[in-house]
PDB file of C-alpha atoms and ligand atoms in Angstrom:
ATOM      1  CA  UNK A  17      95.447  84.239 115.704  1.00  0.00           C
ATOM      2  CA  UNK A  18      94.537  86.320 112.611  1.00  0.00           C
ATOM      3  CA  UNK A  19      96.767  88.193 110.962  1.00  0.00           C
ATOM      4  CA  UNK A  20      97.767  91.902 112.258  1.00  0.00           C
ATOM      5  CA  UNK A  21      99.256  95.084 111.309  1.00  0.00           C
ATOM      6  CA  UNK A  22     102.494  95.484 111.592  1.00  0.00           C
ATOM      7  CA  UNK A  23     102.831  91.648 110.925  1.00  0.00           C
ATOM      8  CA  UNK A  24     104.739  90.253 108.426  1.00  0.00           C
ATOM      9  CA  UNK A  25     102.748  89.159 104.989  1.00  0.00           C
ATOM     10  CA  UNK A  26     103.526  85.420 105.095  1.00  0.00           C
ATOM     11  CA  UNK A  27     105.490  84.068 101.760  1.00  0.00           C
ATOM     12  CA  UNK A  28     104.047  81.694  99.457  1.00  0.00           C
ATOM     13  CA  UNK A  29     104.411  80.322  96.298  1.00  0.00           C
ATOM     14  CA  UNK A  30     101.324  79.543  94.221  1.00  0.00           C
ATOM     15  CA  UNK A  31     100.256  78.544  90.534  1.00  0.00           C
ATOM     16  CA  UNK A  32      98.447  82.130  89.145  1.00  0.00           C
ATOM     17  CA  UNK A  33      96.921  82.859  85.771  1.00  0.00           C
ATOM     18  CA  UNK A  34     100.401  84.476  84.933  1.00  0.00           C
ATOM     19  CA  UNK A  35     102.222  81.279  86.490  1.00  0.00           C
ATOM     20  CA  UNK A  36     104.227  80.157  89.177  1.00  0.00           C
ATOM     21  CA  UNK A  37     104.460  83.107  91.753  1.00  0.00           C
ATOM     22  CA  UNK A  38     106.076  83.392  95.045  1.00  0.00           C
ATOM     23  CA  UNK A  39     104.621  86.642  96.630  1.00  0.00           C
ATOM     24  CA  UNK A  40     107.896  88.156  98.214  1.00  0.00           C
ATOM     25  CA  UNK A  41     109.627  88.118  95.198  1.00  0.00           C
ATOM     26  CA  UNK A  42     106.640  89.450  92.914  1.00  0.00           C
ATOM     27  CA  UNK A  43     106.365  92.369  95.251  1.00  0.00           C
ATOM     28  CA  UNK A  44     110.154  93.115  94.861  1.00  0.00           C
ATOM     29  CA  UNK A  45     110.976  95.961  96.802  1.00  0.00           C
ATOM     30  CA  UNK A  46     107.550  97.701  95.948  1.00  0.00           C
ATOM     31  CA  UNK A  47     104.143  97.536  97.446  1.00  0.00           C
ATOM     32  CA  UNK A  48     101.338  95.428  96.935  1.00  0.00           C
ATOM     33  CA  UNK A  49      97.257  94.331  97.179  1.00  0.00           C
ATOM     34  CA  UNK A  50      96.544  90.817  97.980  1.00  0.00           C
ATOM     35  CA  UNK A  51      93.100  90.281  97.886  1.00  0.00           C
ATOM     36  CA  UNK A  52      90.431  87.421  97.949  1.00  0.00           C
ATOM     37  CA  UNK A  53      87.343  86.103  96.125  1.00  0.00           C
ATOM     38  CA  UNK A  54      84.737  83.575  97.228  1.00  0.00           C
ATOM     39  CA  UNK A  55      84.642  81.832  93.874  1.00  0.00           C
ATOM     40  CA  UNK A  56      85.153  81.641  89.779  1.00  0.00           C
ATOM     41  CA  UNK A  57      81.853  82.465  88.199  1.00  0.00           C
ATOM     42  CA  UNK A  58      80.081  84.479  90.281  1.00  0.00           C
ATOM     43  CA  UNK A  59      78.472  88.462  89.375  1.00  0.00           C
ATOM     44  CA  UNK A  60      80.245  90.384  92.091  1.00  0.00           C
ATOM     45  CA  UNK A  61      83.659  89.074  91.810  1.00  0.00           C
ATOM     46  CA  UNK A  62      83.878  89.476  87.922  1.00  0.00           C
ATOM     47  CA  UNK A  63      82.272  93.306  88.090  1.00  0.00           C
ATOM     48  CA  UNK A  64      85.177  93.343  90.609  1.00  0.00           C
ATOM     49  CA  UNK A  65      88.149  91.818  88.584  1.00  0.00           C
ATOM     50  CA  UNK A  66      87.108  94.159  85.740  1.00  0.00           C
ATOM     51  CA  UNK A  67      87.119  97.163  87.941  1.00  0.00           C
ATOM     52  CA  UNK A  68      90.888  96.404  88.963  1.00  0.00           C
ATOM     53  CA  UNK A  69      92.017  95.503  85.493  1.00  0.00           C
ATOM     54  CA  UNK A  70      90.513  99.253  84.269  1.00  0.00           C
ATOM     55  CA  UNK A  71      92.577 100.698  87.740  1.00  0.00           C
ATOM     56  CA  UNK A  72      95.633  98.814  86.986  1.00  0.00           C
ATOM     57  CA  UNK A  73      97.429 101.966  85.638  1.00  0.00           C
ATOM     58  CA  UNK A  74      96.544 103.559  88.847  1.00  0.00           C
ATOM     59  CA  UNK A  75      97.689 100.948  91.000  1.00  0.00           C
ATOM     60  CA  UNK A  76     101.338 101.087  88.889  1.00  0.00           C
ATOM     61  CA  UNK A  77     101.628 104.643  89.445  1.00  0.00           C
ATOM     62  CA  UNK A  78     101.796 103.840  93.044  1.00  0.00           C
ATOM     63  CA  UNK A  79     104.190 101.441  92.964  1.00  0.00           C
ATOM     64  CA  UNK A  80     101.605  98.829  93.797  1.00  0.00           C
ATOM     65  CA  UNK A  81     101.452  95.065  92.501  1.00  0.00           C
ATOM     66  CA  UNK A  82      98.091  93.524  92.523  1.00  0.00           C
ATOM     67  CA  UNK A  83      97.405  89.857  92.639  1.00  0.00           C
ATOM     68  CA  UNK A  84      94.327  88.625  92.916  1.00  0.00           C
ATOM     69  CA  UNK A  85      93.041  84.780  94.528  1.00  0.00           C
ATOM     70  CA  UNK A  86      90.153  82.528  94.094  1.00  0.00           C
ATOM     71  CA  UNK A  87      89.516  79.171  95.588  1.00  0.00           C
ATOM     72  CA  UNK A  88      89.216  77.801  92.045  1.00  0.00           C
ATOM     73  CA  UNK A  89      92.367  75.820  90.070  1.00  0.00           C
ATOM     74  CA  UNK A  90      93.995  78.389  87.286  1.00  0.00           C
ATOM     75  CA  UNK A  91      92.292  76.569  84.291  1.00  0.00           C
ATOM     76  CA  UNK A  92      89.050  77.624  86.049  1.00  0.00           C
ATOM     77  CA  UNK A  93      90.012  81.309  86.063  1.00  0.00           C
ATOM     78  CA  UNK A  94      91.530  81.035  82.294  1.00  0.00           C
ATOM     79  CA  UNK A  95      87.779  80.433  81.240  1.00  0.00           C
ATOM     80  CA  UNK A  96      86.335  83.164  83.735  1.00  0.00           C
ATOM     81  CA  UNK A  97      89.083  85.781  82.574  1.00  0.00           C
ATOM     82  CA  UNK A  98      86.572  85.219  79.123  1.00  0.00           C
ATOM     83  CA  UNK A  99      83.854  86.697  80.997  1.00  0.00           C
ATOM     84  CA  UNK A 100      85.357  89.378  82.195  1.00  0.00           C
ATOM     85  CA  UNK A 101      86.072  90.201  79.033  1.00  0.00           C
ATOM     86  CA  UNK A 102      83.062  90.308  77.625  1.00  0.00           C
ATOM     87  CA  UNK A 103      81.000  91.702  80.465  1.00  0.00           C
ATOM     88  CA  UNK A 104      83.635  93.784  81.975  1.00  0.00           C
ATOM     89  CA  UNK A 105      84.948  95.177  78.545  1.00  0.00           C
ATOM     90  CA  UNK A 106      88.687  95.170  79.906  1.00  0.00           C
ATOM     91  CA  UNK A 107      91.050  91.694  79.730  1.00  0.00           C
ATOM     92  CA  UNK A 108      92.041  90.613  83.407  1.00  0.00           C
ATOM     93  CA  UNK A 109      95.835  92.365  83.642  1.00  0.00           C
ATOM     94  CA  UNK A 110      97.134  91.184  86.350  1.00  0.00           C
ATOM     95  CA  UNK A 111      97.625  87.468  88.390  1.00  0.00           C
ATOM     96  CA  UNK A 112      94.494  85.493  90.092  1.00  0.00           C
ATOM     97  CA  UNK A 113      96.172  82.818  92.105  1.00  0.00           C
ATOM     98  CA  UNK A 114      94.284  79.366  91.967  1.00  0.00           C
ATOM     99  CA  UNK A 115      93.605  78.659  95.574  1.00  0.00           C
ATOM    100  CA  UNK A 116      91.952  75.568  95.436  1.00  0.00           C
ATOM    101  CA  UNK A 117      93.810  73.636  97.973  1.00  0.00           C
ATOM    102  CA  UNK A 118      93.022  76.836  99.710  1.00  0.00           C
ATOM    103  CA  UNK A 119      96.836  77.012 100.984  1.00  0.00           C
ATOM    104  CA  UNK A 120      97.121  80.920 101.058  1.00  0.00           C
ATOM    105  CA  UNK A 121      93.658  81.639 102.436  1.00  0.00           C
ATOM    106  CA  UNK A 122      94.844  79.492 105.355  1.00  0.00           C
ATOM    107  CA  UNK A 123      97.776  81.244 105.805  1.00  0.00           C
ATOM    108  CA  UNK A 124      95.647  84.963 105.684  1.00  0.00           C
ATOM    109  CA  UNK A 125      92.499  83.620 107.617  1.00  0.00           C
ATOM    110  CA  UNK A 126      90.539  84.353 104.335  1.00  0.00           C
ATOM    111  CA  UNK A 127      88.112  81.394 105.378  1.00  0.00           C
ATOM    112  CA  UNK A 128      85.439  82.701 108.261  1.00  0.00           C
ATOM    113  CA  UNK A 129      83.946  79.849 109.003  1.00  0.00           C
ATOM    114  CA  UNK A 130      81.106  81.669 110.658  1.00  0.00           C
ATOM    115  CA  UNK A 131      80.397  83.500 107.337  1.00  0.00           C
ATOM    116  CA  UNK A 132      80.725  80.107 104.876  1.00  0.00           C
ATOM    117  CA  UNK A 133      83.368  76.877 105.750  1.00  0.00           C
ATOM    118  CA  UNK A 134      84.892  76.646 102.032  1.00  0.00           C
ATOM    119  CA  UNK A 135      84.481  80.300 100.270  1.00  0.00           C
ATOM    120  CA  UNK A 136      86.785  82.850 101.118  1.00  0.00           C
ATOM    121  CA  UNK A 137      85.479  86.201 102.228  1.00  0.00           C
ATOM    122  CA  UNK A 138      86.550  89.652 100.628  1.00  0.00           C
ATOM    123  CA  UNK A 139      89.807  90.389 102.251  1.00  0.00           C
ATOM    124  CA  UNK A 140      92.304  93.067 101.137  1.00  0.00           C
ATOM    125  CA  UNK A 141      95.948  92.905 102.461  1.00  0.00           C
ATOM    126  CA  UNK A 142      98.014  95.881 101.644  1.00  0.00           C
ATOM    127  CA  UNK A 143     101.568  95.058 101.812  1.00  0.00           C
ATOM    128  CA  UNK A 144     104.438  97.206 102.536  1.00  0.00           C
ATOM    129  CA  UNK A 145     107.778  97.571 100.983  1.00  0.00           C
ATOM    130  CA  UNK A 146     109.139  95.863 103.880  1.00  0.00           C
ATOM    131  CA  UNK A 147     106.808  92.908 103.351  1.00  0.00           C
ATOM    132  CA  UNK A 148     104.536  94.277 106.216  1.00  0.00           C
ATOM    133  CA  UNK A 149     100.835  94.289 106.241  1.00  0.00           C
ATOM    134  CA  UNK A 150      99.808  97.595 106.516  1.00  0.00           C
ATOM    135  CA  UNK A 151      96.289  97.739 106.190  1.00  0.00           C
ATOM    136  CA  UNK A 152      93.175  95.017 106.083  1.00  0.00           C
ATOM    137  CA  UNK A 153      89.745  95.176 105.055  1.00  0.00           C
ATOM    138  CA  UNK A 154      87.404  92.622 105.332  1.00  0.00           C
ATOM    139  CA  UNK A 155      83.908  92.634 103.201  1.00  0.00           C
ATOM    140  CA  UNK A 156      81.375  89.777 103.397  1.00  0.00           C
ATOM    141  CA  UNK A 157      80.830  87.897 100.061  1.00  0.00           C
ATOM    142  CA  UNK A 158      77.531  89.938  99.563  1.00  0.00           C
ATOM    143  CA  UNK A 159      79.191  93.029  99.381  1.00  0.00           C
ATOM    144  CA  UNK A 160      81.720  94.534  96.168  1.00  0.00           C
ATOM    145  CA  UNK A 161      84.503  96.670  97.211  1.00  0.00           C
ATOM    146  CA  UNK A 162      85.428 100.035  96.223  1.00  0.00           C
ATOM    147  CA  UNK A 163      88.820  99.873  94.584  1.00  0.00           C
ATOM    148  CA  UNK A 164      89.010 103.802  94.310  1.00  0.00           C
ATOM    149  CA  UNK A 165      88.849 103.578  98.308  1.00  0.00           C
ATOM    150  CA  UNK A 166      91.862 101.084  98.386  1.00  0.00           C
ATOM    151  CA  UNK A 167      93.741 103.827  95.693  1.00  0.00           C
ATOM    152  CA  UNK A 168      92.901 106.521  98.107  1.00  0.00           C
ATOM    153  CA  UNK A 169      94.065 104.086 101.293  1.00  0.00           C
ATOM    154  CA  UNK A 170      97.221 103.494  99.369  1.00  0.00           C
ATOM    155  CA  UNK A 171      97.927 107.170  98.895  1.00  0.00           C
ATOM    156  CA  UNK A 172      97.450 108.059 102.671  1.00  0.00           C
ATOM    157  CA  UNK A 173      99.843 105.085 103.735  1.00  0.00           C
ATOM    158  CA  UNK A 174     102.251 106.323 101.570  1.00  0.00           C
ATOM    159  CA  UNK A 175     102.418 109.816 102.252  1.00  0.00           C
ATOM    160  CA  UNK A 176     102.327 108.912 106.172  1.00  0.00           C
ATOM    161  CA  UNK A 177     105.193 106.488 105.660  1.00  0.00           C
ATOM    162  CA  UNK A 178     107.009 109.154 104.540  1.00  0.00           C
ATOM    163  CA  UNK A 179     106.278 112.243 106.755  1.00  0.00           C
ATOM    164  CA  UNK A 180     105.210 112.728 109.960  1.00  0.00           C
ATOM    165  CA  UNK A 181     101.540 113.640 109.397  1.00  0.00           C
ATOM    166  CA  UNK A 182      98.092 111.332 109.095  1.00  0.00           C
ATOM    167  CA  UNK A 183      95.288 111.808 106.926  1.00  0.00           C
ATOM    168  CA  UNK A 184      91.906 112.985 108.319  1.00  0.00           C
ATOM    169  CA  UNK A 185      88.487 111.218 107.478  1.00  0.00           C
ATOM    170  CA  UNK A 186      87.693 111.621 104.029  1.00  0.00           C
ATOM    171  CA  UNK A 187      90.840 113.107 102.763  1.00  0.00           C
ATOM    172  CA  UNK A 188      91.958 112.707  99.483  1.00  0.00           C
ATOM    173  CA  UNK A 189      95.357 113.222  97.482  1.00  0.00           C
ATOM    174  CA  UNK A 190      96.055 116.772  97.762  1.00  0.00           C
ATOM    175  CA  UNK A 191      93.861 117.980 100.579  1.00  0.00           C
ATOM    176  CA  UNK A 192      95.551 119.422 104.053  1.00  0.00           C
ATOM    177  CA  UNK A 193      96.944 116.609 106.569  1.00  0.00           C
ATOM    178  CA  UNK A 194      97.341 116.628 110.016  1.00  0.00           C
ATOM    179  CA  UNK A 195     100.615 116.354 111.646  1.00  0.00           C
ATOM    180  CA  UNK A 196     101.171 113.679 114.266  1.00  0.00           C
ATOM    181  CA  UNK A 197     100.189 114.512 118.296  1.00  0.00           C
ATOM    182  CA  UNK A 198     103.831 112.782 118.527  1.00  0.00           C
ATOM    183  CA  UNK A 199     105.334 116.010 116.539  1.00  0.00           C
ATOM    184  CA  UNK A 200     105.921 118.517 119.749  1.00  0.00           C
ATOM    185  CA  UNK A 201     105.010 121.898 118.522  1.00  0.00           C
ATOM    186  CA  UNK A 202     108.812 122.530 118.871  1.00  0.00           C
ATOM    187  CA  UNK A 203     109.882 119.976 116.784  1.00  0.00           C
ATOM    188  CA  UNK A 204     106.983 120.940 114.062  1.00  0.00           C
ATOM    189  CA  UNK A 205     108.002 124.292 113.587  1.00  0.00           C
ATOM    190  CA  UNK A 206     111.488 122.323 112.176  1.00  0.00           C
ATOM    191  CA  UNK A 207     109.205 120.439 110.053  1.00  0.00           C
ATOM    192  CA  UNK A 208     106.510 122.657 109.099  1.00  0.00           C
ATOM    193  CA  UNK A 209     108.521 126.090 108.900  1.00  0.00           C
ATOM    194  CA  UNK A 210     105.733 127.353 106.982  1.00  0.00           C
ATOM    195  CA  UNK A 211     103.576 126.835 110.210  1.00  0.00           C
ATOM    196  CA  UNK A 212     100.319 125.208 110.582  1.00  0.00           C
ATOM    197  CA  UNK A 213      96.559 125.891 110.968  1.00  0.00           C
ATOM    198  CA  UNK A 214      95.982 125.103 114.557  1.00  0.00           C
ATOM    199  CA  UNK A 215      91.904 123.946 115.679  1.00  0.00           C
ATOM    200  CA  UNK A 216      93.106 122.556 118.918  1.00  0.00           C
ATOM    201  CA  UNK A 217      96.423 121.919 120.198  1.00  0.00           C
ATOM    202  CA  UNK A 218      96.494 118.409 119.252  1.00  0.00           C
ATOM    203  CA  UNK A 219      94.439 119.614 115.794  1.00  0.00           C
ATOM    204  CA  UNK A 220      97.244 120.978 113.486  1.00  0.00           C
ATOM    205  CA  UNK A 221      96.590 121.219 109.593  1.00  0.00           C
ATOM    206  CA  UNK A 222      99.322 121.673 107.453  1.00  0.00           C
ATOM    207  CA  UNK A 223      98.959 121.271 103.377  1.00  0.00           C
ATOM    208  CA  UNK A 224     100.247 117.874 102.270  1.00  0.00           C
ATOM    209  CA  UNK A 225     103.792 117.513 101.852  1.00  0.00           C
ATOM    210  CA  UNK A 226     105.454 117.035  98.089  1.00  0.00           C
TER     211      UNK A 226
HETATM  212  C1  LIG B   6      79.561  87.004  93.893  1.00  0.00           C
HETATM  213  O1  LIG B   6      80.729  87.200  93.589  1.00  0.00           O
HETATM  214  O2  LIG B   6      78.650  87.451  93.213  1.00  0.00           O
HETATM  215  C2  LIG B   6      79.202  86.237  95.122  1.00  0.00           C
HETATM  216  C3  LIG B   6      79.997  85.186  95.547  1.00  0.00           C
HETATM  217  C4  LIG B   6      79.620  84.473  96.667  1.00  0.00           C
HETATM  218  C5  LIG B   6      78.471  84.816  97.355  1.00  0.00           C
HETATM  219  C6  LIG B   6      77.702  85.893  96.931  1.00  0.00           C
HETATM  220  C7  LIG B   6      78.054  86.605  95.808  1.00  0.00           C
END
């Protein structure tokens, strides 16, 4: 079975383009973005590499380690990372795991067999502080992802981690939350003492907490 929220991110230890990594310990006691590609030298993945390296300050604001994971060996990526360079404008900042024995897209079901037997397709693992997966997204090859949307994924999983509220569609860093149908109007008037704007009963805004 495919891996779930809530489940543990399985530990490895793999050979990256910063060396020897074993994913537990690189997280430390901080968050992190595992994510795949299908293969070394292909368009989408390197616009995509470059567009991480550019949001790596964002991601270390957040607390957030990114690593990175192609079915290609290491000295494959070292002459990619080249590319990237000079189409991307920005050096690859952060680790790309050399999957080829294509050990740790076993382990996260990164292979649909369906969709191609030996490329991985565009997972995205978000990974707790307690080493649990907390969010998954899965794009086809075909497709480039939207980093900014995994930034603004990473900011609503944090703030909900913390407080007792969940983000509505759309929302972004700043905007009003909702707080949880679990939160008994009682017990939100302890948490909210400023009150909320109520739409429904079980549709209560509050501004998003500090
Ligand atoms: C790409 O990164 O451009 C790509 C890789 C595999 C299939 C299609 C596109």
């Amino acid at each position: 079975m495919s891996l779930q929220l809530g489940d543990e991110a399985p530990n490895f230890t793999a050979d990256t383009t910063e060396g020897i990594i074993t994913l537990h310990d690189y997280l430390g006691d901080g968050w992190g973005v595992l994510f795949s590609h299908p293969k070394d030298f292909t368009p989408v993945c390197t616009t995509e590499l470059g567009e991480v390296a550019k949001l790596k300050a964002e991601f270390d604001k957040r607390n957030v380690k990114v690593l990175g994971l192609s079915v290609d060996p290491v000295t494959d990526h070292v002459k990619w990372s080249q590319d990237i360079t000079d189409t991307q404008g920005i050096a690859l900042n952060f680790p790309l795991i050399g999957d080829d024995n294509r050990t740790v897209a076993s382990l996260y079901d990164m292979i649909h067999p369906n969709a191609n037997d030996t490329l991985t397709v565009r997972s995205v693992f978000v990974i707790g502080p307690d080493k649990k997966i907390k969010l998954s997204i899965t794009y086809p090859a075909s497709t480039g992802r939207n980093f900014e949307e995994i930034l603004r994924t990473i900011d609503s999983l944090q703030l909900t981690a913390a407080h007792s509220v969940a983000t509505p569609v759309n929302w972004r860093h700043g905007e009003e939350v909702i707080i949880v149908p679990a939160v008994s109007d009682e017990d939100a008037k302890e948490k909210f003492p400023n009150g909320w704007r109520a739409e429904k009963p079980y549709l209560r805004y509050v501004p998003q907490p500090e």
